[in-house]
CSV table of C-alpha atoms and ligand atoms in Angstrom, one decimal:
chain,number,residue,atom,x,y,z
A,643,MET,CA,-13.7,6.8,-7.9
A,644,GLY,CA,-14.9,5.0,-11.0
A,645,ASN,CA,-15.0,1.2,-11.5
A,646,ILE,CA,-13.4,-0.5,-14.5
A,647,LEU,CA,-13.0,2.0,-17.4
A,648,SER,CA,-15.1,1.4,-20.3
A,649,GLY,CA,-14.1,-0.4,-23.2
A,650,GLU,CA,-11.3,-2.5,-21.7
A,651,THR,CA,-10.7,-6.0,-20.9
A,652,GLU,CA,-11.8,-6.8,-17.4
A,653,PHE,CA,-9.0,-8.7,-15.7
A,654,PHE,CA,-10.4,-9.3,-12.2
A,655,LYS,CA,-13.7,-10.7,-13.4
A,656,GLY,CA,-16.4,-11.3,-10.9
A,657,ILE,CA,-15.0,-8.9,-8.3
A,658,GLY,CA,-16.7,-5.6,-8.0
A,659,GLN,CA,-16.0,-2.5,-6.0
A,660,ILE,CA,-14.8,-3.4,-2.6
A,661,GLN,CA,-17.0,-1.6,-0.1
A,662,TYR,CA,-16.9,-0.9,3.7
A,663,GLU,CA,-19.5,-3.1,5.4
A,664,GLY,CA,-18.4,-2.9,9.1
A,665,PRO,CA,-16.9,-5.4,11.7
A,666,GLN,CA,-20.1,-7.6,11.6
A,667,SER,CA,-19.8,-8.5,7.9
A,668,ASP,CA,-18.5,-11.9,6.9
A,669,ASN,CA,-17.9,-10.9,3.2
A,670,PRO,CA,-14.2,-11.5,2.7
A,671,LEU,CA,-14.3,-9.2,-0.1
A,672,ALA,CA,-15.4,-6.1,2.0
A,673,PHE,CA,-13.8,-3.8,4.5
A,674,ARG,CA,-14.6,-4.3,8.1
A,675,TRP,CA,-12.7,-1.5,9.5
A,676,TYR,CA,-11.4,0.7,6.7
A,677,ASP,CA,-14.3,3.2,6.3
A,678,GLU,CA,-12.4,5.8,4.3
A,679,ASN,CA,-14.7,8.6,5.4
A,680,LEU,CA,-14.4,7.8,9.2
A,681,VAL,CA,-12.9,10.7,11.0
A,682,VAL,CA,-10.4,9.8,13.7
A,683,ALA,CA,-8.1,12.4,15.4
A,684,GLY,CA,-9.5,15.0,13.2
A,685,LYS,CA,-8.8,13.5,9.8
A,686,THR,CA,-10.4,10.7,7.5
A,687,LEU,CA,-8.9,7.5,7.4
A,688,LYS,CA,-8.4,8.2,3.7
A,689,ASP,CA,-6.3,11.1,4.5
A,690,HIS,CA,-4.3,9.7,7.3
A,691,PHE,CA,-3.1,6.7,5.4
A,692,ARG,CA,-2.9,7.7,1.7
A,693,PHE,CA,-2.7,4.1,0.9
A,694,ALA,CA,-0.7,3.0,-2.2
A,695,CYS,CA,-0.5,-0.1,-4.3
A,696,ALA,CA,3.1,-1.1,-5.0
A,697,TYR,CA,3.2,-1.8,-8.9
A,698,TRP,CA,6.2,-4.2,-8.6
A,699,HIS,CA,4.8,-6.8,-6.1
A,700,SER,CA,1.3,-6.7,-7.2
A,701,PHE,CA,1.8,-6.6,-11.1
A,702,CYS,CA,5.3,-7.6,-11.8
A,703,GLY,CA,5.9,-10.2,-9.1
A,704,THR,CA,5.5,-13.9,-10.3
A,705,GLY,CA,5.8,-15.9,-7.2
A,706,ALA,CA,9.4,-16.8,-8.1
A,707,ASP,CA,11.9,-17.4,-5.4
A,708,PRO,CA,15.6,-18.6,-5.4
A,709,PHE,CA,14.4,-22.2,-5.6
A,710,GLY,CA,11.8,-22.1,-8.3
A,711,GLY,CA,10.6,-20.0,-11.2
A,712,PRO,CA,7.2,-18.2,-11.6
A,713,SER,CA,4.0,-19.6,-10.0
A,714,HIS,CA,1.8,-16.8,-10.9
A,715,PHE,CA,0.7,-16.5,-14.5
A,716,PHE,CA,-1.1,-13.3,-15.3
A,717,PRO,CA,-3.6,-12.7,-18.3
A,718,TRP,CA,-1.9,-9.2,-18.6
A,719,ASP,CA,1.5,-10.5,-19.1
A,720,LYS,CA,0.9,-12.2,-22.7
A,721,LYS,CA,1.8,-10.0,-25.5
A,722,SER,CA,5.4,-10.1,-26.9
A,723,ASP,CA,5.8,-6.4,-27.7
A,724,PRO,CA,7.1,-4.8,-24.4
A,725,VAL,CA,5.1,-1.7,-24.7
A,726,GLU,CA,1.8,-3.4,-25.5
A,727,ARG,CA,2.2,-5.8,-22.7
A,728,ALA,CA,3.0,-3.0,-20.3
A,729,LYS,CA,-0.2,-1.4,-21.3
A,730,ASP,CA,-2.2,-4.4,-20.5
A,731,LYS,CA,-0.4,-4.5,-17.1
A,732,MET,CA,-1.3,-0.9,-16.6
A,733,ASP,CA,-5.0,-1.6,-17.6
A,734,ALA,CA,-5.0,-4.5,-14.9
A,735,ALA,CA,-3.2,-2.3,-12.3
A,736,PHE,CA,-5.6,0.5,-12.6
A,737,GLU,CA,-8.8,-1.7,-12.5
A,738,PHE,CA,-7.4,-3.3,-9.3
A,739,ILE,CA,-6.4,0.1,-7.7
A,740,THR,CA,-9.9,1.5,-8.4
A,741,LYS,CA,-11.9,-1.5,-7.3
A,742,MET,CA,-9.9,-1.4,-4.1
A,743,ASN,CA,-10.4,2.4,-3.7
A,744,LEU,CA,-6.6,2.9,-3.2
A,745,PRO,CA,-6.0,6.5,-3.8
A,746,TYR,CA,-2.3,6.1,-4.8
A,747,TYR,CA,0.2,4.0,-6.6
A,748,CYS,CA,4.0,3.8,-6.6
A,749,PHE,CA,6.4,2.4,-9.2
A,750,HIS,CA,9.9,1.9,-10.2
A,751,ASP,CA,10.8,2.7,-13.9
A,752,VAL,CA,11.2,-0.8,-14.9
A,753,ASP,CA,7.8,-1.9,-13.3
A,754,LEU,CA,6.1,0.4,-15.7
A,755,VAL,CA,7.8,-1.2,-18.7
A,756,ASP,CA,10.6,-3.7,-19.3
A,757,TYR,CA,14.2,-2.2,-19.8
A,758,GLY,CA,17.0,-3.4,-22.0
A,759,ASN,CA,20.4,-2.2,-22.2
A,760,ASP,CA,19.7,0.8,-24.6
A,761,VAL,CA,19.4,4.1,-22.7
A,762,LEU,CA,17.5,5.9,-25.6
A,763,GLU,CA,15.2,2.9,-26.2
A,764,ASN,CA,14.4,2.6,-22.5
A,765,GLU,CA,13.5,6.3,-22.3
A,766,ARG,CA,11.3,6.0,-25.4
A,767,ARG,CA,9.4,2.9,-23.7
A,768,LEU,CA,9.1,4.8,-20.3
A,769,GLN,CA,7.7,7.8,-22.1
A,770,ALA,CA,5.0,5.6,-23.9
A,771,LEU,CA,3.9,4.3,-20.6
A,772,VAL,CA,4.0,7.8,-19.0
A,773,ASP,CA,1.7,9.1,-21.7
A,774,TYR,CA,-0.7,6.1,-21.0
A,775,ALA,CA,-0.4,6.6,-17.2
A,776,LYS,CA,-1.4,10.1,-17.6
A,777,LYS,CA,-4.8,9.2,-19.2
A,778,LYS,CA,-5.4,6.4,-16.7
A,779,GLN,CA,-4.8,8.7,-13.7
A,780,ALA,CA,-7.1,11.4,-15.2
A,781,GLU,CA,-10.0,8.9,-15.7
A,782,SER,CA,-9.6,7.3,-12.5
A,783,GLY,CA,-8.5,10.1,-10.0
A,784,VAL,CA,-5.7,7.7,-8.8
A,785,LYS,CA,-2.5,9.6,-8.1
A,786,LEU,CA,1.2,8.9,-8.0
A,787,LEU,CA,2.6,8.7,-4.3
A,788,TRP,CA,6.1,8.2,-5.5
A,789,GLY,CA,8.2,7.1,-8.3
A,790,THR,CA,11.7,5.5,-8.1
A,791,SER,CA,14.3,3.9,-10.2
A,792,ASN,CA,15.3,0.3,-10.0
A,793,LEU,CA,19.1,0.5,-9.6
A,794,PHE,CA,19.6,-3.0,-8.3
A,795,SER,CA,18.3,-5.5,-10.8
A,796,ASN,CA,20.4,-5.1,-13.9
A,797,PRO,CA,23.6,-7.1,-13.6
A,798,ARG,CA,25.7,-3.7,-14.4
A,799,TYR,CA,24.7,-2.8,-10.8
A,800,MET,CA,26.2,-5.7,-9.2
A,801,ASN,CA,28.8,-3.7,-7.4
A,802,GLY,CA,26.4,-0.9,-6.6
A,803,ALA,CA,24.9,2.0,-8.7
A,804,SER,CA,25.9,5.6,-7.5
A,805,THR,CA,28.4,3.7,-5.1
A,806,ASN,CA,29.8,1.7,-7.9
A,807,PRO,CA,33.7,1.8,-8.1
A,808,ASP,CA,33.3,2.4,-11.8
A,809,PHE,CA,32.3,5.8,-12.9
A,810,HIS,CA,30.7,4.5,-16.3
A,811,VAL,CA,28.2,2.4,-14.2
A,812,LEU,CA,27.4,5.4,-12.1
A,813,THR,CA,26.5,7.3,-15.4
A,814,HIS,CA,24.0,4.8,-16.3
A,815,ALA,CA,22.3,5.1,-12.8
A,816,GLY,CA,22.3,8.8,-13.6
A,817,ALA,CA,20.5,8.3,-17.0
A,818,GLN,CA,17.9,6.0,-15.3
A,819,VAL,CA,17.2,8.3,-12.4
A,820,LYS,CA,16.9,11.4,-14.8
A,821,ALA,CA,14.2,9.5,-16.8
A,822,ALA,CA,12.4,8.2,-13.7
A,823,LEU,CA,12.4,11.8,-12.3
A,824,ASP,CA,11.0,13.0,-15.5
A,825,ALA,CA,8.4,10.4,-15.4
A,826,THR,CA,7.5,11.3,-11.7
A,827,ILE,CA,7.3,15.0,-12.6
A,828,ALA,CA,5.1,14.4,-15.7
A,829,LEU,CA,2.8,12.2,-13.6
A,830,ASP,CA,2.5,14.8,-10.8
A,831,GLY,CA,4.2,12.4,-8.4
A,832,GLU,CA,4.2,13.7,-4.9
A,833,ASN,CA,7.5,12.2,-3.8
A,834,TYR,CA,10.7,10.4,-5.1
A,835,VAL,CA,12.2,7.4,-3.4
A,836,PHE,CA,15.8,6.3,-3.1
A,837,TRP,CA,16.3,2.7,-2.0
A,838,GLY,CA,19.9,1.9,-2.1
A,839,GLY,CA,19.7,-2.0,-2.6
A,840,ARG,CA,23.1,-2.4,-3.8
A,841,GLU,CA,24.5,0.8,-2.2
A,842,GLY,CA,26.8,-1.0,0.1
A,843,TYR,CA,29.4,-3.7,0.0
A,844,MET,CA,30.0,-7.4,0.0
A,845,THR,CA,33.4,-7.2,1.6
A,846,LEU,CA,35.4,-4.5,2.7
A,847,LEU,CA,38.6,-6.1,1.3
A,848,ASN,CA,37.7,-4.5,-2.2
A,849,THR,CA,35.8,-1.4,-0.8
A,850,ASP,CA,36.7,2.3,-0.2
A,851,MET,CA,33.7,2.9,2.0
A,852,LYS,CA,34.4,6.6,2.6
A,853,ARG,CA,34.8,7.3,-1.1
A,854,GLU,CA,31.6,5.3,-1.9
A,855,GLN,CA,29.5,7.3,0.5
A,856,GLU,CA,30.8,10.5,-0.8
A,857,HIS,CA,29.9,9.6,-4.3
A,858,PHE,CA,26.3,8.4,-3.0
A,859,ALA,CA,25.9,12.0,-1.5
A,860,ARG,CA,27.1,13.8,-4.6
A,861,PHE,CA,24.8,11.7,-6.6
A,862,LEU,CA,21.8,12.5,-4.5
A,863,HIS,CA,22.6,16.3,-4.6
A,864,THR,CA,23.0,15.9,-8.4
A,865,ALA,CA,19.6,14.2,-8.8
A,866,LYS,CA,18.0,16.7,-6.4
A,867,ASP,CA,19.3,19.7,-8.2
A,868,TYR,CA,18.1,18.3,-11.6
A,869,ALA,CA,14.6,17.6,-10.2
A,870,ARG,CA,14.2,21.0,-8.6
A,871,LYS,CA,15.4,22.8,-11.7
A,872,ASN,CA,12.6,21.0,-13.5
A,873,GLY,CA,10.0,22.1,-11.1
A,874,PHE,CA,9.6,19.0,-8.7
A,875,LYS,CA,8.3,20.4,-5.4
A,876,GLY,CA,7.8,17.1,-3.5
A,877,ASN,CA,9.9,15.2,-1.0
A,878,PHE,CA,12.7,12.9,-1.6
A,879,PHE,CA,12.8,9.9,0.7
A,880,ILE,CA,15.6,7.6,1.5
A,881,GLU,CA,14.4,4.0,2.5
A,882,PRO,CA,16.7,2.4,5.0
A,883,LYS,CA,17.6,-1.2,4.9
A,884,PRO,CA,20.4,-2.8,6.7
A,885,CYS,CA,21.2,-5.7,4.3
A,886,GLU,CA,19.8,-7.9,1.4
A,887,PRO,CA,20.9,-7.8,-1.4
A,888,THR,CA,24.3,-6.6,-0.2
A,889,LYS,CA,25.9,-7.8,3.0
A,890,HIS,CA,26.0,-4.3,4.3
A,891,GLN,CA,24.1,-1.4,3.0
A,892,TYR,CA,24.9,2.2,3.7
A,893,ASP,CA,21.4,3.3,4.4
A,894,TYR,CA,21.3,0.8,7.5
A,895,ASP,CA,18.5,2.2,9.5
A,896,ALA,CA,16.7,5.5,10.4
A,897,ALA,CA,19.4,6.7,12.7
A,898,THR,CA,22.2,6.0,10.1
A,899,VAL,CA,20.5,7.7,7.3
A,900,ILE,CA,19.5,10.9,9.3
A,901,GLY,CA,23.4,11.0,10.4
A,902,PHE,CA,24.2,10.8,6.7
A,903,LEU,CA,21.6,13.3,5.6
A,904,ARG,CA,23.1,15.8,8.1
A,905,GLN,CA,26.7,15.1,7.4
A,906,TYR,CA,26.0,15.7,3.6
A,907,ASP,CA,23.6,18.8,3.8
A,908,LEU,CA,20.6,16.9,2.4
A,909,LEU,CA,18.2,17.6,5.3
A,910,ASP,CA,16.3,20.2,3.6
A,911,ASP,CA,15.1,18.0,0.7
A,912,PHE,CA,15.2,14.4,2.1
A,913,LYS,CA,13.0,12.5,4.6
A,914,LEU,CA,12.6,8.8,5.4
A,915,ASN,CA,10.5,6.2,3.8
A,916,LEU,CA,10.4,3.4,6.6
A,917,GLU,CA,9.7,-0.2,5.9
A,918,VAL,CA,8.5,-2.5,8.4
A,919,ASN,CA,10.3,-5.7,7.3
A,920,HIS,CA,13.5,-3.5,7.0
A,921,ALA,CA,13.4,-2.4,10.7
A,922,THR,CA,13.0,-6.0,11.6
A,923,LEU,CA,16.2,-7.0,9.7
A,924,ALA,CA,18.2,-4.1,11.4
A,925,GLY,CA,17.2,-5.5,14.7
A,926,HIS,CA,14.6,-2.9,15.6
A,927,THR,CA,10.9,-2.8,16.0
A,928,PHE,CA,9.0,-0.8,13.5
A,929,GLN,CA,7.9,1.7,16.1
A,930,HIS,CA,11.4,2.3,17.1
A,931,GLU,CA,12.2,3.4,13.6
A,932,MET,CA,9.1,5.6,13.4
A,933,GLN,CA,10.0,7.2,16.7
A,934,VAL,CA,13.7,8.1,15.5
A,935,ALA,CA,12.4,9.4,12.2
A,936,ALA,CA,9.5,11.4,14.0
A,937,ASP,CA,11.8,12.8,16.7
A,938,ALA,CA,14.0,14.3,13.9
A,939,GLY,CA,11.1,15.6,11.9
A,940,LEU,CA,11.8,13.2,9.2
A,941,LEU,CA,8.9,10.7,9.1
A,942,GLY,CA,8.0,10.9,5.5
A,943,SER,CA,6.4,8.0,4.4
A,944,MET,CA,6.2,4.2,5.1
A,945,ASP,CA,6.3,0.8,3.2
A,946,ALA,CA,3.7,-1.4,4.9
A,947,ASN,CA,4.5,-5.1,5.2
A,948,ARG,CA,5.6,-7.6,7.8
A,949,GLY,CA,8.6,-10.0,8.2
A,950,ASP,CA,8.6,-13.4,9.6
A,951,TYR,CA,10.2,-14.0,13.0
A,952,GLN,CA,11.5,-17.2,12.1
A,953,ASN,CA,13.3,-16.1,8.8
A,954,GLY,CA,16.1,-13.8,8.3
A,955,TRP,CA,15.1,-12.1,5.1
A,956,ASP,CA,12.6,-9.6,3.7
A,957,THR,CA,9.6,-11.8,3.2
A,958,ASP,CA,7.4,-8.8,2.5
A,959,GLN,CA,4.1,-10.3,3.9
A,960,PHE,CA,1.0,-8.2,4.1
A,961,PRO,CA,0.6,-6.6,7.6
A,962,ASN,CA,-2.1,-8.4,9.7
A,963,ASN,CA,-1.0,-8.1,13.4
A,964,VAL,CA,-3.3,-5.6,15.2
A,965,GLY,CA,-1.4,-5.4,18.3
A,966,GLU,CA,2.0,-4.5,16.7
A,967,LEU,CA,0.5,-2.1,14.4
A,968,THR,CA,-1.3,-0.4,17.3
A,969,GLU,CA,2.0,0.4,18.9
A,970,CYS,CA,3.2,1.9,15.7
A,971,MET,CA,0.0,4.0,15.4
A,972,LEU,CA,0.7,5.4,18.8
A,973,VAL,CA,3.8,6.9,17.4
A,974,PHE,CA,2.2,7.8,14.0
A,975,LEU,CA,-0.7,9.8,15.8
A,976,GLU,CA,1.6,11.5,18.4
A,977,ALA,CA,4.0,12.4,15.5
A,978,GLY,CA,1.0,14.1,13.7
A,979,GLY,CA,1.2,11.5,10.9
A,980,LEU,CA,3.4,11.3,7.8
A,981,LYS,CA,5.2,14.3,6.3
A,982,GLY,CA,4.2,14.2,2.6
A,983,GLY,CA,4.1,10.4,2.1
A,984,GLY,CA,1.6,7.6,2.6
A,985,VAL,CA,1.2,4.0,3.4
A,986,ASN,CA,2.4,2.0,0.4
A,987,PHE,CA,1.9,-1.9,0.6
A,988,ASP,CA,5.4,-3.0,-0.3
A,989,ALA,CA,4.2,-6.5,0.1
A,990,LYS,CA,3.5,-9.6,-1.9
A,991,ILE,CA,1.1,-12.3,-1.9
A,992,ARG,CA,2.7,-15.8,-1.2
A,993,ARG,CA,4.1,-18.0,-4.0
A,994,ASN,CA,1.3,-20.3,-3.5
A,995,SER,CA,-1.5,-17.6,-3.4
A,996,THR,CA,-2.4,-18.3,-7.0
A,997,ASP,CA,-6.1,-17.0,-7.1
A,998,MET,CA,-6.9,-13.6,-8.7
A,999,GLU,CA,-8.7,-12.7,-5.5
A,1000,ASP,CA,-5.8,-13.4,-3.3
A,1001,LEU,CA,-4.5,-9.9,-4.2
A,1002,PHE,CA,-7.6,-8.4,-3.0
A,1003,TYR,CA,-7.8,-10.3,0.4
A,1004,ALA,CA,-4.0,-9.2,0.9
A,1005,HIS,CA,-4.9,-5.5,0.5
A,1006,ILE,CA,-8.3,-5.5,2.2
A,1007,GLY,CA,-6.5,-7.3,5.3
A,1008,GLY,CA,-3.7,-4.7,5.3
A,1009,MET,CA,-6.0,-1.6,5.0
A,1010,ASP,CA,-8.5,-3.2,7.7
A,1011,THR,CA,-5.5,-3.9,10.1
A,1012,PHE,CA,-4.2,-0.4,9.7
A,1013,ALA,CA,-7.7,1.1,10.3
A,1014,ARG,CA,-8.3,-0.9,13.2
A,1015,ALA,CA,-4.9,-0.3,14.8
A,1016,LEU,CA,-5.4,3.6,14.2
A,1017,ILE,CA,-8.8,3.4,16.0
A,1018,ILE,CA,-7.3,1.6,18.9
A,1019,ALA,CA,-4.4,3.7,19.4
A,1020,ASP,CA,-6.6,6.9,19.2
A,1021,ASN,CA,-8.7,5.4,21.9
A,1022,VAL,CA,-5.7,4.7,24.0
A,1023,LEU,CA,-4.4,8.3,23.6
A,1024,GLN,CA,-7.8,9.8,24.2
A,1025,LYS,CA,-9.3,7.5,27.0
A,1026,SER,CA,-6.5,6.1,29.0
A,1027,ASP,CA,-3.7,7.5,31.1
A,1028,TYR,CA,-1.2,6.3,28.8
A,1029,LYS,CA,0.0,9.8,27.9
A,1030,LYS,CA,0.0,11.1,31.4
A,1031,PHE,CA,1.9,8.2,32.7
A,1032,ARG,CA,4.7,8.9,30.2
A,1033,GLN,CA,4.6,12.6,31.0
A,1034,ASP,CA,4.7,12.0,34.7
A,1035,ARG,CA,7.8,9.7,34.5
A,1036,TYR,CA,9.7,12.8,33.5
A,1037,ALA,CA,8.2,15.2,36.0
A,1038,SER,CA,11.4,15.7,37.8
A,1039,PHE,CA,12.7,17.7,34.7
A,1040,ASP,CA,9.5,19.9,34.7
A,1041,ALA,CA,10.6,22.3,37.6
A,1042,GLY,CA,13.4,23.2,40.0
A,1043,LYS,CA,16.9,21.6,39.3
A,1044,GLY,CA,15.8,19.2,36.8
A,1045,LYS,CA,14.4,22.0,34.7
A,1046,ALA,CA,17.5,24.0,35.1
A,1047,PHE,CA,19.5,20.9,33.9
A,1048,GLU,CA,17.4,20.7,30.8
A,1049,GLU,CA,18.1,24.3,30.1
A,1050,GLY,CA,21.7,23.8,30.4
A,1051,LYS,CA,22.2,25.8,33.5
A,1052,LEU,CA,23.9,23.3,35.8
A,1053,THR,CA,27.4,22.1,36.1
A,1054,LEU,CA,28.7,18.8,37.0
A,1055,GLU,CA,29.5,20.1,40.5
A,1056,ASP,CA,25.8,21.1,40.7
A,1057,LEU,CA,24.7,17.7,40.0
A,1058,ARG,CA,27.0,16.2,42.6
A,1059,ALA,CA,25.6,18.8,45.2
A,1060,PHE,CA,22.1,17.7,44.6
A,1061,ALA,CA,23.0,14.1,44.9
A,1062,ILE,CA,24.5,14.7,48.2
A,1063,GLU,CA,21.8,16.9,49.5
A,1064,ASN,CA,19.0,14.5,48.4
A,1065,GLY,CA,20.4,11.2,49.3
A,1066,GLU,CA,19.4,7.9,47.6
A,1067,PRO,CA,16.5,8.3,45.0
A,1068,ALA,CA,13.3,6.4,45.6
A,1069,THR,CA,12.7,3.4,43.4
A,1070,ARG,CA,10.1,4.0,40.7
A,1071,SER,CA,8.5,1.2,38.7
A,1072,GLY,CA,8.6,1.5,34.9
A,1073,LYS,CA,5.2,-0.5,34.8
A,1074,GLN,CA,5.7,-2.3,31.6
A,1075,GLU,CA,3.3,-4.9,32.3
A,1076,TYR,CA,0.7,-2.5,33.4
A,1077,LEU,CA,1.2,-0.5,30.0
A,1078,GLU,CA,1.1,-3.8,28.0
A,1079,ASN,CA,-2.2,-4.7,29.6
A,1080,LEU,CA,-3.6,-1.3,29.2
A,1081,LEU,CA,-3.1,-1.5,25.4
A,1082,ASN,CA,-4.7,-5.0,25.3
A,1083,ARG,CA,-7.6,-3.5,27.0
A,1084,TYR,CA,-8.3,-1.3,24.2
A,1085,LEU,CA,-7.7,-4.0,21.5
B,2136,XLS,C1,13.3,-3.6,-1.1
B,2136,XLS,C2,12.6,-2.3,-1.2
B,2136,XLS,C3,12.0,-1.7,-2.3
B,2136,XLS,C4,11.9,-0.3,-2.3
B,2136,XLS,C5,11.7,0.4,-3.6
B,2136,XLS,O1,13.4,-4.3,0.0
B,2136,XLS,O2,11.8,-2.3,0.0
B,2136,XLS,O3,10.9,-2.4,-2.7
B,2136,XLS,O4,10.6,0.1,-1.6
B,2136,XLS,O5,12.8,0.3,-4.5
B,2137,NI,NI1,10.3,-0.9,0.2
B,2138,NI,NI1,11.7,-4.2,1.3
């Protein structure tokens, strides 16, 4: 992949191509673990992860929080014309993405260019940036992992988008999704995401939940049919999150979404895009969410970040906990990886991380943590008795009456007879501490 494209302003001055230098390196602007060509479990790290940069956090985020305005002031955010400003932002984005060697990026429609309230004008703006992005992708080799539509920021969506009680609002969501799908298709996007930020309710006192969920499903079918008709071959992903901004979101967690997809006949086209911090908010570990999705064959993609155990909201910090991620990578490897998606850094640098290189440190740390965790997890699977231990725990179902039960051949009376015949079962340890120590041995 090339460096900065010729003839443009360099936004990240003094920072060159980020290289792999190995664990001994003390260069903070180098990879210590992420060697994209390293083969682990039969695949290069590049192909395992398909890392993506999230346009919104990295190039649209300003450091603002509910208690204060922007603290990040970017040189690409200066021009007054929205399309010209957006092109500068895209120059900066592609400079960063190529310097980081990230193979993919992801965007919402309104990340590429600011939207107003005029549907036709928004479509014109987006088209201008799609034309521009096409050139940038061709020059750099960077690809679009997924596109999506922001159906939560505009005040018209305060009561939901496709679950809004007002049909008129729903039509605006339709217009926006059509344009975002067109953009994703035009840019050879590999997937399309629906995150239902305001698809939920603030109070049941004013909400017909059944009707809203039916509208949601109808909307997804309508969008899917449009995309397929226009040649989109990729996956649709639903991204679960239990709450924030609404009190209760319909796509609560992986299990809830899988039930919804099954109920409304969407399983052929939709899979899951799981986010670490959303799992935490749902009261789950991320490996739990991954396992639920993997068991259903729906582990599509992931939004990499981490939460904060002392805060109850989506802090979207960059991942850096090797131990936790190793447990996730065990599930990842045993599931055979992601189905069509990749690892998108849906994470933002802190409000007080105000230097241009902070964005680099953040991504380098995230990519290194994933690489290191995957290598460790592969060692655990290859070299330890971790797999065997788990298999052996279920050995009583591998033969005899246990096997017959699994095959549906035993009645409740048969179970009773076995219990009487065999007396009290022997105590068997779950060996949790042994297994936790085992993981630590490989860290
Ligand atoms: C917000 C979500 C959002 C989606 C894309 O919490 O994570 O960023 O990934 O709309
Ligand atoms: Ni996300
Ligand atoms: Ni999130």
